Coordinates of C-alpha atoms and ligand atoms in Angstrom, one line a residue:
M1 CA 17.9 13.6 31.1
T2 CA 15.2 11.3 32.5
A3 CA 13.2 13.5 34.9
T4 CA 9.5 13.7 33.8
S5 CA 9.6 17.5 34.5
E6 CA 12.3 17.9 31.9
Y7 CA 10.4 15.9 29.3
T8 CA 7.4 18.1 30.1
A9 CA 9.3 21.2 29.1
G10 CA 9.4 20.1 25.5
L11 CA 5.7 19.5 25.3
S12 CA 4.4 23.1 25.9
G13 CA 3.1 23.3 22.3
I14 CA 0.6 20.4 22.9
K15 CA -2.8 21.5 24.1
H16 CA -4.2 17.9 24.3
P17 CA -3.8 16.7 27.9
G18 CA -4.4 13.0 26.8
L19 CA -1.5 13.3 24.3
V20 CA 0.8 15.0 26.8
Q21 CA 0.1 12.2 29.4
W22 CA 0.8 9.5 26.8
V23 CA 4.0 11.0 25.7
L24 CA 5.2 11.3 29.3
E25 CA 4.3 7.7 30.0
V26 CA 6.2 6.5 26.9
A27 CA 9.2 8.8 27.8
S28 CA 9.4 7.4 31.3
L29 CA 9.3 3.9 29.9
C30 CA 11.7 4.3 27.0
K31 CA 14.1 6.8 28.7
P32 CA 15.1 9.0 25.7
E33 CA 17.8 11.6 26.0
R34 CA 15.2 14.3 25.0
V35 CA 11.7 14.7 23.6
Q36 CA 11.1 16.8 20.5
V37 CA 7.6 17.7 19.1
C38 CA 7.7 17.8 15.3
D39 CA 6.4 20.9 13.6
G40 CA 6.6 19.6 10.0
S41 CA 8.7 22.5 8.8
P42 CA 11.4 22.4 6.1
A43 CA 13.9 23.4 8.7
E44 CA 13.0 20.3 10.8
Y45 CA 13.3 18.1 7.7
N46 CA 16.7 19.5 7.0
E47 CA 17.7 18.9 10.6
M48 CA 16.7 15.2 10.2
I49 CA 18.8 14.9 7.1
R50 CA 21.8 16.5 8.8
A51 CA 21.4 14.1 11.7
M52 CA 21.3 11.1 9.3
V53 CA 24.3 12.3 7.4
Q54 CA 26.3 12.8 10.6
Q55 CA 25.4 9.4 11.8
G56 CA 26.4 7.8 8.5
T57 CA 22.9 6.7 7.7
A58 CA 22.5 9.0 4.7
I59 CA 24.6 10.3 1.9
P60 CA 23.5 13.6 0.2
L61 CA 23.1 13.0 -3.5
N62 CA 24.6 15.3 -6.2
E63 CA 22.8 18.5 -5.8
E64 CA 22.7 19.2 -9.5
K65 CA 21.5 15.7 -10.5
R66 CA 19.1 15.0 -7.6
P67 CA 18.5 18.2 -5.6
N68 CA 17.7 17.9 -1.9
S69 CA 17.8 14.1 -1.9
I70 CA 19.6 11.4 0.0
L71 CA 20.5 7.8 -0.3
V72 CA 20.1 5.6 2.7
R73 CA 21.3 2.0 3.1
S74 CA 19.6 -0.2 5.7
D75 CA 20.9 -3.1 7.6
P76 CA 20.6 -6.1 5.2
A77 CA 18.5 -7.7 7.9
D78 CA 16.0 -4.9 7.8
V79 CA 14.8 -4.5 4.2
A80 CA 11.0 -5.3 4.0
R81 CA 7.8 -5.6 5.9
V82 CA 8.0 -8.6 8.3
E83 CA 4.7 -10.3 8.1
D84 CA 5.7 -13.1 10.4
R85 CA 6.5 -10.5 13.1
T86 CA 3.2 -8.6 12.6
Y87 CA 0.4 -9.1 15.1
I88 CA -3.2 -8.2 15.5
C89 CA -3.8 -8.2 19.2
S90 CA -7.6 -8.1 19.4
R91 CA -9.1 -9.2 22.7
Q92 CA -10.5 -12.3 21.1
R93 CA -8.3 -14.4 18.9
E94 CA -11.3 -15.0 16.5
D95 CA -11.5 -11.3 15.9
A96 CA -8.0 -11.3 14.4
G97 CA -8.9 -14.4 12.3
P98 CA -6.9 -17.1 10.7
T99 CA -4.9 -14.9 8.4
N100 CA -3.2 -12.8 11.1
N101 CA -0.8 -13.6 13.9
W102 CA -2.5 -13.1 17.2
E103 CA -1.6 -12.5 20.8
D104 CA -3.6 -11.5 23.8
P105 CA -3.3 -7.7 24.1
E106 CA -2.3 -7.7 27.8
K107 CA 0.3 -10.4 27.3
M108 CA 1.7 -8.7 24.3
K109 CA 1.9 -5.4 26.0
A110 CA 3.7 -6.9 29.0
Q111 CA 6.3 -8.4 26.6
L112 CA 6.6 -5.1 24.7
R113 CA 6.9 -3.0 27.8
D114 CA 10.0 -5.1 28.7
L115 CA 11.4 -4.5 25.2
F116 CA 10.6 -0.8 25.2
A117 CA 12.0 -0.2 28.7
G118 CA 15.1 2.0 28.2
A119 CA 15.0 1.3 24.5
M120 CA 15.5 5.0 23.5
A121 CA 18.4 5.7 25.8
G122 CA 20.7 8.2 24.3
R123 CA 18.3 9.0 21.5
T124 CA 15.6 11.7 20.8
L125 CA 12.0 10.7 21.1
Y126 CA 10.3 12.5 18.3
V127 CA 6.6 13.3 18.7
I128 CA 5.1 13.2 15.2
P129 CA 1.5 14.5 14.9
Y130 CA 0.3 13.5 11.5
C131 CA -2.9 13.6 9.5
M132 CA -3.9 10.8 7.1
G133 CA -5.7 12.8 4.4
P134 CA -6.0 16.5 3.9
V135 CA -6.0 18.2 7.3
E136 CA -9.3 20.0 6.5
S137 CA -11.1 16.9 5.2
P138 CA -13.8 15.2 7.2
L139 CA -12.7 11.9 5.8
S140 CA -9.2 12.3 7.3
K141 CA -7.9 10.9 10.6
V142 CA -5.2 12.0 12.9
G143 CA -2.4 9.9 14.4
V144 CA 0.6 10.5 16.5
E145 CA 3.8 8.5 16.1
L146 CA 6.4 8.5 18.8
S147 CA 9.6 7.4 17.2
D148 CA 13.4 7.5 18.0
S149 CA 14.3 7.5 14.3
P150 CA 15.1 10.6 12.3
Y151 CA 14.7 8.5 9.1
V152 CA 11.1 7.9 10.2
V153 CA 10.5 11.6 10.9
A154 CA 11.9 12.6 7.4
N155 CA 9.8 9.9 5.6
M156 CA 6.7 10.9 7.6
H157 CA 7.2 14.5 6.4
I158 CA 6.9 13.3 2.8
M159 CA 4.3 10.5 3.3
T160 CA 1.8 12.4 5.6
R161 CA 0.9 15.9 6.7
V162 CA 2.9 16.5 9.9
G163 CA 3.0 19.3 12.5
A164 CA 1.3 22.2 14.1
R165 CA -1.8 22.2 11.9
V166 CA -2.4 18.6 12.9
L167 CA -2.2 19.5 16.6
E168 CA -4.7 22.3 15.9
R169 CA -7.1 19.8 14.3
L170 CA -6.7 17.5 17.3
G171 CA -7.7 20.4 19.7
V172 CA -7.8 19.5 23.4
D173 CA -9.8 16.3 23.1
G174 CA -9.7 15.0 19.5
E175 CA -9.3 11.3 18.8
F176 CA -6.0 10.0 17.5
V177 CA -4.3 6.7 16.7
R178 CA -1.4 6.1 19.0
G179 CA 1.7 4.7 17.4
L180 CA 4.8 3.9 19.4
H181 CA 8.0 3.0 17.4
S182 CA 11.5 2.3 18.4
V183 CA 14.4 0.9 16.4
G184 CA 15.2 -1.0 19.6
A185 CA 18.9 0.0 19.8
P186 CA 19.6 2.1 22.9
L187 CA 22.8 4.0 22.8
E188 CA 24.9 2.8 25.7
G189 CA 27.8 5.0 27.1
E190 CA 30.3 6.1 24.5
A191 CA 29.6 3.4 22.0
A192 CA 29.3 4.7 18.4
D193 CA 25.8 4.6 16.8
S194 CA 25.2 2.2 13.9
P195 CA 24.3 3.8 10.5
W196 CA 21.1 1.7 10.6
P197 CA 20.2 0.9 14.2
N198 CA 17.7 -1.9 14.6
S199 CA 17.2 -5.0 16.7
K200 CA 17.2 -8.7 16.0
T201 CA 13.9 -8.9 17.8
K202 CA 11.1 -7.3 15.8
Y203 CA 7.4 -6.9 16.7
I204 CA 4.9 -4.9 14.7
C205 CA 1.8 -5.0 16.9
H206 CA -1.7 -3.6 16.5
F207 CA -4.3 -3.2 19.1
P208 CA -7.4 -2.6 17.0
E209 CA -9.9 -2.0 19.9
T210 CA -7.8 0.7 21.5
R211 CA -6.5 2.0 18.1
E212 CA -2.8 1.6 19.1
I213 CA 0.3 0.4 17.3
W214 CA 3.5 -0.7 19.0
S215 CA 6.4 -1.3 16.6
F216 CA 9.8 -2.5 17.9
G217 CA 13.1 -3.3 16.3
S218 CA 12.7 -2.3 12.6
G219 CA 13.4 1.0 11.0
Y220 CA 12.2 0.0 7.5
G221 CA 9.1 1.1 5.5
G222 CA 5.8 -0.2 6.6
N223 CA 7.2 -1.6 9.8
A224 CA 8.3 1.9 10.9
L225 CA 6.3 4.6 9.0
L226 CA 3.3 3.9 11.1
G227 CA 0.9 6.1 9.2
K228 CA 1.0 3.8 6.2
K229 CA 0.1 0.2 6.5
C230 CA -0.3 0.1 10.3
H231 CA -2.6 3.0 10.7
A232 CA -4.1 3.7 7.2
L233 CA -4.9 0.0 6.6
R234 CA -4.8 -2.3 9.7
I235 CA -6.2 0.1 12.2
A236 CA -8.3 2.2 9.8
C237 CA -10.1 -0.9 8.3
V238 CA -11.4 -1.6 11.8
Q239 CA -12.5 2.0 12.3
A240 CA -14.1 1.8 8.8
R241 CA -16.0 -1.4 9.7
D242 CA -17.2 0.3 13.0
E243 CA -18.2 3.5 11.3
G244 CA -19.5 2.3 7.9
W245 CA -16.7 3.2 5.5
M246 CA -13.9 1.5 3.7
A247 CA -10.1 1.6 4.1
E248 CA -8.5 -0.3 1.2
H249 CA -5.2 -1.1 -0.3
M250 CA -6.0 0.7 -3.5
L251 CA -4.6 3.3 -5.9
I252 CA -6.9 6.1 -7.1
M253 CA -6.7 7.3 -10.7
K254 CA -8.6 9.7 -12.9
L255 CA -9.3 8.6 -16.4
T256 CA -10.4 11.2 -19.0
N257 CA -11.7 10.2 -22.4
P258 CA -11.1 12.2 -25.6
E259 CA -14.5 13.9 -25.1
G260 CA -13.2 15.3 -21.8
V261 CA -15.4 13.1 -19.6
A262 CA -13.6 12.0 -16.4
K263 CA -14.1 8.9 -14.2
Y264 CA -12.3 7.8 -11.1
V265 CA -11.1 4.3 -10.7
A266 CA -9.7 2.6 -7.5
A267 CA -7.6 -0.5 -7.9
A268 CA -6.3 -3.1 -5.5
F269 CA -3.3 -5.3 -6.3
P270 CA -1.0 -7.2 -4.0
S271 CA 2.3 -5.5 -3.2
A272 CA 4.7 -4.9 -6.1
C273 CA 2.2 -5.8 -8.8
G274 CA 2.5 -2.5 -10.6
K275 CA 0.0 -0.3 -8.6
T276 CA 2.4 2.7 -8.8
N277 CA 2.9 2.1 -12.6
L278 CA -0.9 1.9 -13.2
A279 CA -1.7 4.9 -11.1
M280 CA 0.7 7.0 -13.2
L281 CA 0.3 5.2 -16.5
V282 CA 0.9 7.0 -19.8
P283 CA -1.9 5.8 -22.1
T284 CA -1.1 4.6 -25.6
V285 CA -4.6 5.1 -26.7
P286 CA -4.8 8.5 -28.4
G287 CA -6.8 11.2 -26.7
W288 CA -7.0 9.4 -23.3
K289 CA -5.5 10.9 -20.1
V290 CA -4.6 9.3 -16.8
E291 CA -4.0 11.4 -13.7
T292 CA -3.2 10.0 -10.3
L293 CA -4.6 10.7 -6.9
G294 CA -2.7 8.0 -5.0
D295 CA -0.8 4.8 -5.6
D296 CA -1.4 2.7 -2.5
I297 CA -4.3 3.4 -0.1
A298 CA -7.9 4.7 -0.6
W299 CA -10.4 5.6 2.1
M300 CA -13.9 5.6 0.8
R301 CA -17.2 6.8 2.3
F302 CA -20.7 7.3 0.9
G303 CA -21.6 10.8 -0.1
A304 CA -25.1 12.3 0.1
D305 CA -25.7 11.2 -3.5
G306 CA -25.1 7.5 -2.6
R307 CA -21.8 7.3 -4.4
L308 CA -18.5 6.2 -2.8
Y309 CA -16.1 9.1 -2.4
A310 CA -12.4 8.4 -2.0
I311 CA -9.4 10.2 -0.6
N312 CA -5.8 9.2 -0.6
P313 CA -4.7 9.4 3.0
E314 CA -1.1 9.7 2.0
A315 CA 0.9 12.7 0.7
G316 CA 3.8 10.8 -0.9
F317 CA 4.8 7.7 -2.8
F318 CA 6.9 5.0 -1.2
G319 CA 7.6 3.3 -4.5
V320 CA 9.5 0.2 -5.4
A321 CA 12.6 1.4 -7.3
P322 CA 13.9 -1.6 -9.3
G323 CA 12.1 -1.8 -12.6
T324 CA 11.1 1.9 -12.6
S325 CA 12.4 3.6 -15.7
M326 CA 11.5 6.3 -18.3
E327 CA 9.9 3.4 -20.3
S328 CA 7.9 1.7 -17.5
N329 CA 6.9 4.8 -15.4
P330 CA 8.4 8.1 -16.4
N331 CA 6.0 9.9 -14.0
A332 CA 7.4 8.1 -11.0
L333 CA 11.0 8.9 -12.0
L334 CA 10.1 12.5 -12.6
T335 CA 8.3 12.6 -9.2
A336 CA 11.5 11.5 -7.5
A337 CA 13.7 13.9 -9.4
S338 CA 14.3 16.0 -6.2
N339 CA 13.3 16.3 -2.5
S340 CA 13.3 12.5 -2.2
I341 CA 14.7 9.7 -0.1
F342 CA 16.2 6.6 -1.7
T343 CA 16.6 3.5 0.3
N344 CA 18.7 0.5 -0.6
C345 CA 19.5 1.8 -4.1
A346 CA 22.9 1.8 -5.7
M347 CA 25.1 5.0 -6.1
T348 CA 26.7 6.2 -9.2
P349 CA 30.3 7.6 -9.3
D350 CA 28.8 11.1 -9.9
G351 CA 26.6 10.9 -6.8
D352 CA 23.2 9.9 -8.2
V353 CA 21.2 6.8 -7.6
W354 CA 20.7 3.8 -9.9
W355 CA 18.7 0.6 -9.9
E356 CA 18.1 -2.4 -12.2
S357 CA 16.2 -1.4 -15.4
M358 CA 16.5 2.3 -14.7
T359 CA 18.6 2.7 -17.8
A360 CA 19.1 0.5 -20.9
T361 CA 22.8 0.2 -20.3
K362 CA 24.2 -0.5 -16.8
P363 CA 26.7 2.0 -15.4
A364 CA 30.3 0.8 -15.6
N365 CA 30.8 1.3 -11.9
L366 CA 28.5 1.6 -8.9
V367 CA 28.5 1.3 -5.1
D368 CA 25.8 -1.3 -4.5
W369 CA 23.2 -1.2 -1.7
K370 CA 25.5 -3.1 0.6
R371 CA 28.2 -0.4 0.1
R372 CA 30.4 -2.7 -2.1
P373 CA 32.0 -1.8 -5.4
W374 CA 29.9 -3.1 -8.3
T375 CA 30.3 -3.6 -12.0
P376 CA 28.1 -5.3 -14.6
Q377 CA 30.5 -8.2 -14.3
S378 CA 29.8 -8.6 -10.6
G379 CA 27.2 -11.2 -11.2
R380 CA 24.8 -9.9 -8.6
K381 CA 22.0 -7.3 -8.4
A382 CA 23.2 -3.8 -7.5
V383 CA 20.1 -2.9 -5.4
H384 CA 17.8 -4.8 -3.1
P385 CA 14.6 -5.9 -4.9
N386 CA 12.6 -4.0 -2.4
A387 CA 14.7 -0.8 -2.7
R388 CA 12.4 2.3 -2.5
F389 CA 12.0 5.9 -3.3
T390 CA 10.0 8.2 -1.0
A391 CA 8.8 11.2 -3.0
P392 CA 6.2 13.9 -2.5
S393 CA 2.9 13.4 -4.4
R394 CA 2.7 17.0 -5.3
Q395 CA 5.8 16.6 -7.5
C396 CA 4.1 14.0 -9.7
P397 CA 3.7 15.4 -13.2
V398 CA 0.3 13.8 -13.6
I399 CA -1.1 14.5 -10.1
A400 CA -4.8 15.3 -10.5
P401 CA -5.6 18.8 -9.5
E402 CA -8.3 17.5 -7.1
W403 CA -6.0 15.0 -5.3
E404 CA -6.3 16.9 -2.0
S405 CA -10.0 17.7 -2.4
P406 CA -11.5 17.5 1.1
A407 CA -14.7 15.9 -0.3
G408 CA -12.8 13.1 -2.1
V409 CA -13.7 11.9 -5.6
P410 CA -16.6 9.7 -6.6
I411 CA -15.4 6.2 -7.6
D412 CA -16.9 4.7 -10.8
A413 CA -15.0 1.5 -11.0
I414 CA -13.0 -0.8 -8.7
L415 CA -10.4 -3.1 -10.1
F416 CA -8.9 -6.1 -8.4
G417 CA -6.0 -8.0 -9.8
G418 CA -2.9 -10.1 -9.2
R419 CA 0.0 -11.6 -10.8
R420 CA -1.1 -14.9 -12.5
A421 CA 1.0 -16.4 -15.3
K422 CA -1.8 -18.7 -16.3
L423 CA -5.6 -19.0 -16.4
V424 CA -6.9 -15.6 -15.2
P425 CA -8.0 -13.5 -18.2
L426 CA -6.8 -10.0 -19.0
V427 CA -10.1 -8.5 -17.7
T428 CA -13.4 -9.7 -16.3
E429 CA -16.3 -7.7 -15.2
A430 CA -18.3 -8.9 -12.2
F431 CA -22.0 -9.7 -12.7
D432 CA -22.9 -7.5 -9.7
W433 CA -21.5 -6.2 -6.4
Q434 CA -21.7 -9.6 -4.7
H435 CA -19.9 -11.3 -7.5
G436 CA -17.4 -8.5 -7.4
V437 CA -16.8 -9.1 -3.7
F438 CA -16.3 -12.8 -4.6
L439 CA -13.7 -11.8 -7.2
G440 CA -11.9 -9.6 -4.6
A441 CA -12.2 -12.3 -2.0
T442 CA -10.5 -14.8 -4.2
C443 CA -7.7 -12.5 -5.5
S444 CA -4.5 -14.5 -5.9
S445 CA -1.0 -13.6 -6.8
E446 CA 2.5 -14.9 -7.3
T447 CA 4.5 -13.3 -4.4
T448 CA 7.2 -10.6 -4.8
A449 CA 9.9 -9.1 -2.8
A450 CA 7.8 -6.4 -1.0
A451 CA 7.5 -8.7 2.0
A452 CA 10.1 -11.0 3.5
G453 CA 9.6 -14.6 2.4
A454 CA 9.5 -16.8 -0.7
V455 CA 9.2 -15.0 -4.0
G456 CA 7.1 -16.6 -6.8
S457 CA 4.7 -18.8 -4.9
L458 CA 1.0 -18.4 -5.3
R459 CA -1.0 -17.0 -2.4
R460 CA -4.6 -15.9 -2.0
D461 CA -4.6 -12.2 -1.2
P462 CA -8.2 -11.1 -0.8
M463 CA -8.7 -7.5 -2.0
A464 CA -4.8 -7.3 -1.7
M465 CA -5.5 -6.9 2.0
L466 CA -4.0 -10.2 3.3
P467 CA -1.1 -8.5 5.1
F468 CA -3.1 -5.4 6.0
C469 CA -6.5 -6.5 7.3
G470 CA -6.7 -5.7 11.0
Y471 CA -9.6 -8.0 11.8
N472 CA -11.1 -11.4 10.8
M473 CA -11.1 -11.5 7.0
G474 CA -14.5 -13.3 7.1
D475 CA -15.9 -10.2 8.8
Y476 CA -14.1 -8.0 6.4
F477 CA -15.9 -9.8 3.5
A478 CA -19.2 -9.3 5.4
H479 CA -18.4 -5.6 5.6
W480 CA -17.9 -5.4 1.9
L481 CA -21.3 -7.1 1.3
K482 CA -22.9 -4.8 3.8
I483 CA -21.5 -1.7 2.0
G484 CA -23.1 -3.2 -1.2
S485 CA -26.5 -3.4 0.4
T486 CA -26.5 0.1 1.8
E487 CA -29.8 1.7 1.0
G488 CA -29.5 4.3 -1.8
A489 CA -26.0 3.2 -2.7
V490 CA -24.9 4.0 -6.2
L491 CA -22.1 1.4 -6.4
P492 CA -19.0 1.3 -8.6
R493 CA -18.7 -1.5 -11.1
I494 CA -16.2 -4.2 -10.2
F495 CA -13.6 -5.7 -12.5
Y496 CA -10.7 -8.2 -12.2
V497 CA -7.6 -7.7 -14.3
N498 CA -4.4 -9.7 -14.9
W499 CA -1.6 -8.0 -16.8
F500 CA 0.8 -10.9 -16.1
R501 CA -0.2 -13.8 -18.4
Q502 CA 2.8 -15.7 -19.7
D503 CA 3.3 -18.3 -22.5
D504 CA 4.9 -21.7 -21.7
A505 CA 8.3 -20.2 -22.3
G506 CA 7.7 -17.6 -19.6
N507 CA 7.2 -14.6 -22.0
F508 CA 4.6 -12.1 -21.1
L509 CA 1.6 -12.3 -23.5
W510 CA 0.3 -8.8 -22.8
P511 CA 2.6 -5.8 -23.2
G512 CA 1.2 -4.1 -20.0
F513 CA 2.3 -0.6 -18.9
G514 CA 0.8 2.1 -21.2
E515 CA -1.1 -0.6 -23.2
N516 CA -3.2 -1.3 -20.2
S517 CA -5.1 1.9 -21.2
R518 CA -6.9 -0.3 -23.7
V519 CA -8.4 -2.3 -20.9
L520 CA -9.1 1.0 -19.0
Q521 CA -10.9 2.3 -22.0
W522 CA -13.1 -0.8 -22.0
V523 CA -13.8 -0.4 -18.2
F524 CA -14.6 3.2 -18.7
D525 CA -17.0 2.5 -21.6
R526 CA -18.6 -0.4 -19.7
C527 CA -19.4 2.1 -16.9
D528 CA -21.0 4.3 -19.6
G529 CA -22.9 1.5 -21.2
K530 CA -20.9 1.9 -24.4
A531 CA -18.9 -1.3 -24.7
N532 CA -19.9 -4.9 -25.3
A533 CA -19.3 -7.8 -22.9
T534 CA -20.1 -11.5 -23.1
D535 CA -21.4 -13.4 -20.2
T536 CA -19.2 -16.4 -19.3
A537 CA -19.0 -18.7 -16.4
I538 CA -16.5 -16.5 -14.6
G539 CA -17.9 -13.1 -15.4
R540 CA -18.4 -10.7 -18.3
L541 CA -15.5 -10.5 -20.7
P542 CA -14.8 -8.5 -23.8
E543 CA -14.3 -10.4 -27.0
P544 CA -11.1 -9.5 -28.9
A545 CA -13.2 -7.1 -31.1
D546 CA -14.5 -5.3 -28.1
L547 CA -11.1 -4.0 -27.0
N548 CA -9.4 -1.1 -28.8
T549 CA -6.4 -2.8 -30.3
S550 CA -5.7 -0.3 -33.1
G551 CA -1.9 0.1 -33.3
L552 CA -1.2 -2.8 -31.0
N553 CA 1.2 -5.3 -32.4
L554 CA 0.3 -8.6 -30.8
A555 CA 1.2 -12.0 -32.3
P556 CA -1.8 -13.7 -33.9
G557 CA -4.0 -15.5 -31.4
T558 CA -2.6 -13.7 -28.3
L559 CA -5.6 -11.6 -27.6
E560 CA -7.8 -14.7 -27.9
Q561 CA -5.5 -16.5 -25.5
V562 CA -5.6 -13.7 -22.8
L563 CA -9.4 -13.4 -23.1
A564 CA -10.1 -17.1 -23.1
V565 CA -12.0 -18.8 -20.3
D566 CA -10.3 -22.2 -19.7
K567 CA -13.2 -24.1 -18.1
A568 CA -11.2 -27.1 -17.1
G569 CA -8.6 -24.8 -15.5
W570 CA -11.3 -22.9 -13.6
Q571 CA -12.8 -26.1 -12.4
G572 CA -9.4 -26.8 -10.8
E573 CA -9.8 -23.5 -8.9
I574 CA -13.0 -24.5 -7.2
E575 CA -11.5 -26.7 -4.5
P576 CA -8.6 -24.2 -3.6
I577 CA -11.3 -21.5 -3.3
R578 CA -13.5 -23.6 -1.1
K579 CA -10.4 -24.4 1.1
H580 CA -9.5 -20.7 1.2
F581 CA -13.0 -19.8 2.3
A582 CA -13.2 -22.7 4.8
Q583 CA -10.5 -21.3 6.9
F584 CA -12.9 -18.5 8.0
G585 CA -15.3 -21.0 9.4
D586 CA -18.6 -19.5 10.7
R587 CA -17.3 -16.0 10.0
M588 CA -17.5 -16.7 6.2
P589 CA -20.5 -15.0 4.8
A590 CA -22.9 -17.5 3.2
A591 CA -23.4 -15.2 0.2
L592 CA -19.8 -15.8 -0.8
S593 CA -19.9 -19.5 -0.4
A594 CA -23.0 -19.4 -2.6
Q595 CA -20.9 -17.6 -5.2
V596 CA -18.5 -20.6 -5.4
D597 CA -21.5 -22.9 -5.9
G598 CA -22.7 -20.5 -8.6
L599 CA -19.3 -20.5 -10.3
E600 CA -19.2 -24.3 -10.2
A601 CA -22.7 -24.7 -11.6
R602 CA -22.0 -22.3 -14.4
L603 CA -18.8 -24.1 -15.3
K604 CA -20.6 -27.4 -15.3
A605 CA -23.5 -26.0 -17.3
G606 CA -21.5 -26.0 -20.5
S607 CA -22.2 -23.3 -23.0
C608 CA -25.8 -22.8 -22.1
C609 CA -25.3 -20.0 -19.6
C610 CA -22.1 -18.7 -21.2
G611 CA -21.5 -16.9 -24.4
S612 CA -24.5 -14.6 -24.2
K613 CA -23.8 -11.1 -25.2
H614 CA -24.3 -8.6 -22.4
G615 CA -24.7 -5.5 -24.5
K616 CA -23.9 -2.0 -23.8
Ligands
OXD701 C1 3.8 -1.4 0.0 C2 3.3 -2.8 0.0 O1 4.9 -1.1 0.4 O2 2.2 -3.0 -0.4 O3 3.0 -0.6 -0.6 O4 4.1 -3.7 0.5
MN702 MN1 1.0 -1.4 -0.8

């Protein structure tokens, strides 16, 4: 089937002429076998699962152990976001900035048109209308993804709100982000399909001015589920800049103290630094409660009262599986107990999934993520380090009742953080918003497996947005500063945390996980003016006595070590920070360069400006 009239027949449910026209243009370029508009129904989800099982992409898991769930194994060449193949195609190179790959939009589109021509032959083109955020929320945004992958459709069902109610919101002339995705593997003649079709050539391209995404050649995660990183961060942050709001790589959690008072905290950490674990943390401090609203993305807008209100634009968790256990994150495991998709995990003989650290003892036999027999003696990991579970947020045992509130929730505190073995203390409070923006802009972390590339090297990852900022990061810093100077704004306090300090032998100094609630308690109480902090050169820190450590069994001196300000070490950070800022040239806001001068001056000033108590 290739005649436009036949494609048109499948589109009768769409009332939006602009959307119909775009789908027809794409169909005539990509030449799919057929076009199907997704309605978001359970029947459609089951149809996708059936198609994947038939194609050899998915294996249904044991219905008693893991109801309505599947295991999918990708091509070993398609396992993570591909940052080196990700482009921001703004009209001017400077608008993409030095931290993004750039290409001229017309040139890139010409190249992509060649790749997409006939790319969907033999496949179905799925039209996926989705809403980022609750469909009835004024803070939400609509997108439409055109994809030839049933895996994408099924994941989008979990990660976003899909279907007829989204088309209704769109009406006849609503705005939407256009996302075109193909695995880039046309089916020729009688040749059998691959269980994980993808192409050696991969392009993940964003056109911020026209709010478009073109993704070719990968079927995996953030490369292919276009609502997530591509729309909700790279395109949305440009919309947010233009419209005066914020699209951030942040979890949202609700923290309730023993008196029943609740606060909302948003937190930005680079990929695989424990955002999902923190979002669903089980506090060890008696009487405290953590509930989650989201684990990856926050959209924040000022409310009439001047506070920043956040929604989670997603409807599911796309969590890193290895390391997730009943000890590290029971709530994530329970969320993925059913109705979930597991990608690149290992399979147990009784038809369930397994990954490293899931259980204290390793199973005697497994099929690993590359479909090979595996035993603990195999001498290799059973799952890919970026193996994932896709699970519905509503199944999370600690989902906050207001997680889908159309108005969002008012944010009291913002946390930045990263994985730093040395130097960066357990927690630091910013002096004010501008200093907080400086802390965010200098975020740094040792890299992990969530993105292709070297693991363990240090990279600056401002606001954890380095791979996700769809415009010049210098302008993005300026936007943060502008938000802070909004008239009538009642701003959240900003903190910087580091759960990952190590001793010289590489042992973690701070136990992390549930014990992080001790830091959250201090953050909470700081917001209420109930906890002490001491001014230091780098910000306001608790002294050991200011943290609730009752019941915490730390080796003597450990707390002092993780709360120490190593002035010489920080002096060594000044030059790398200046170099980091210098890459943004004249787009770098002077106010942040002044922050580096301020830090340097405070470090040089000796103890005269440090050590003063900043009381409650
Ligand atoms: C993610 C990431 O997948 O940040 O959430 O890489
Ligand atoms: Mn993320």
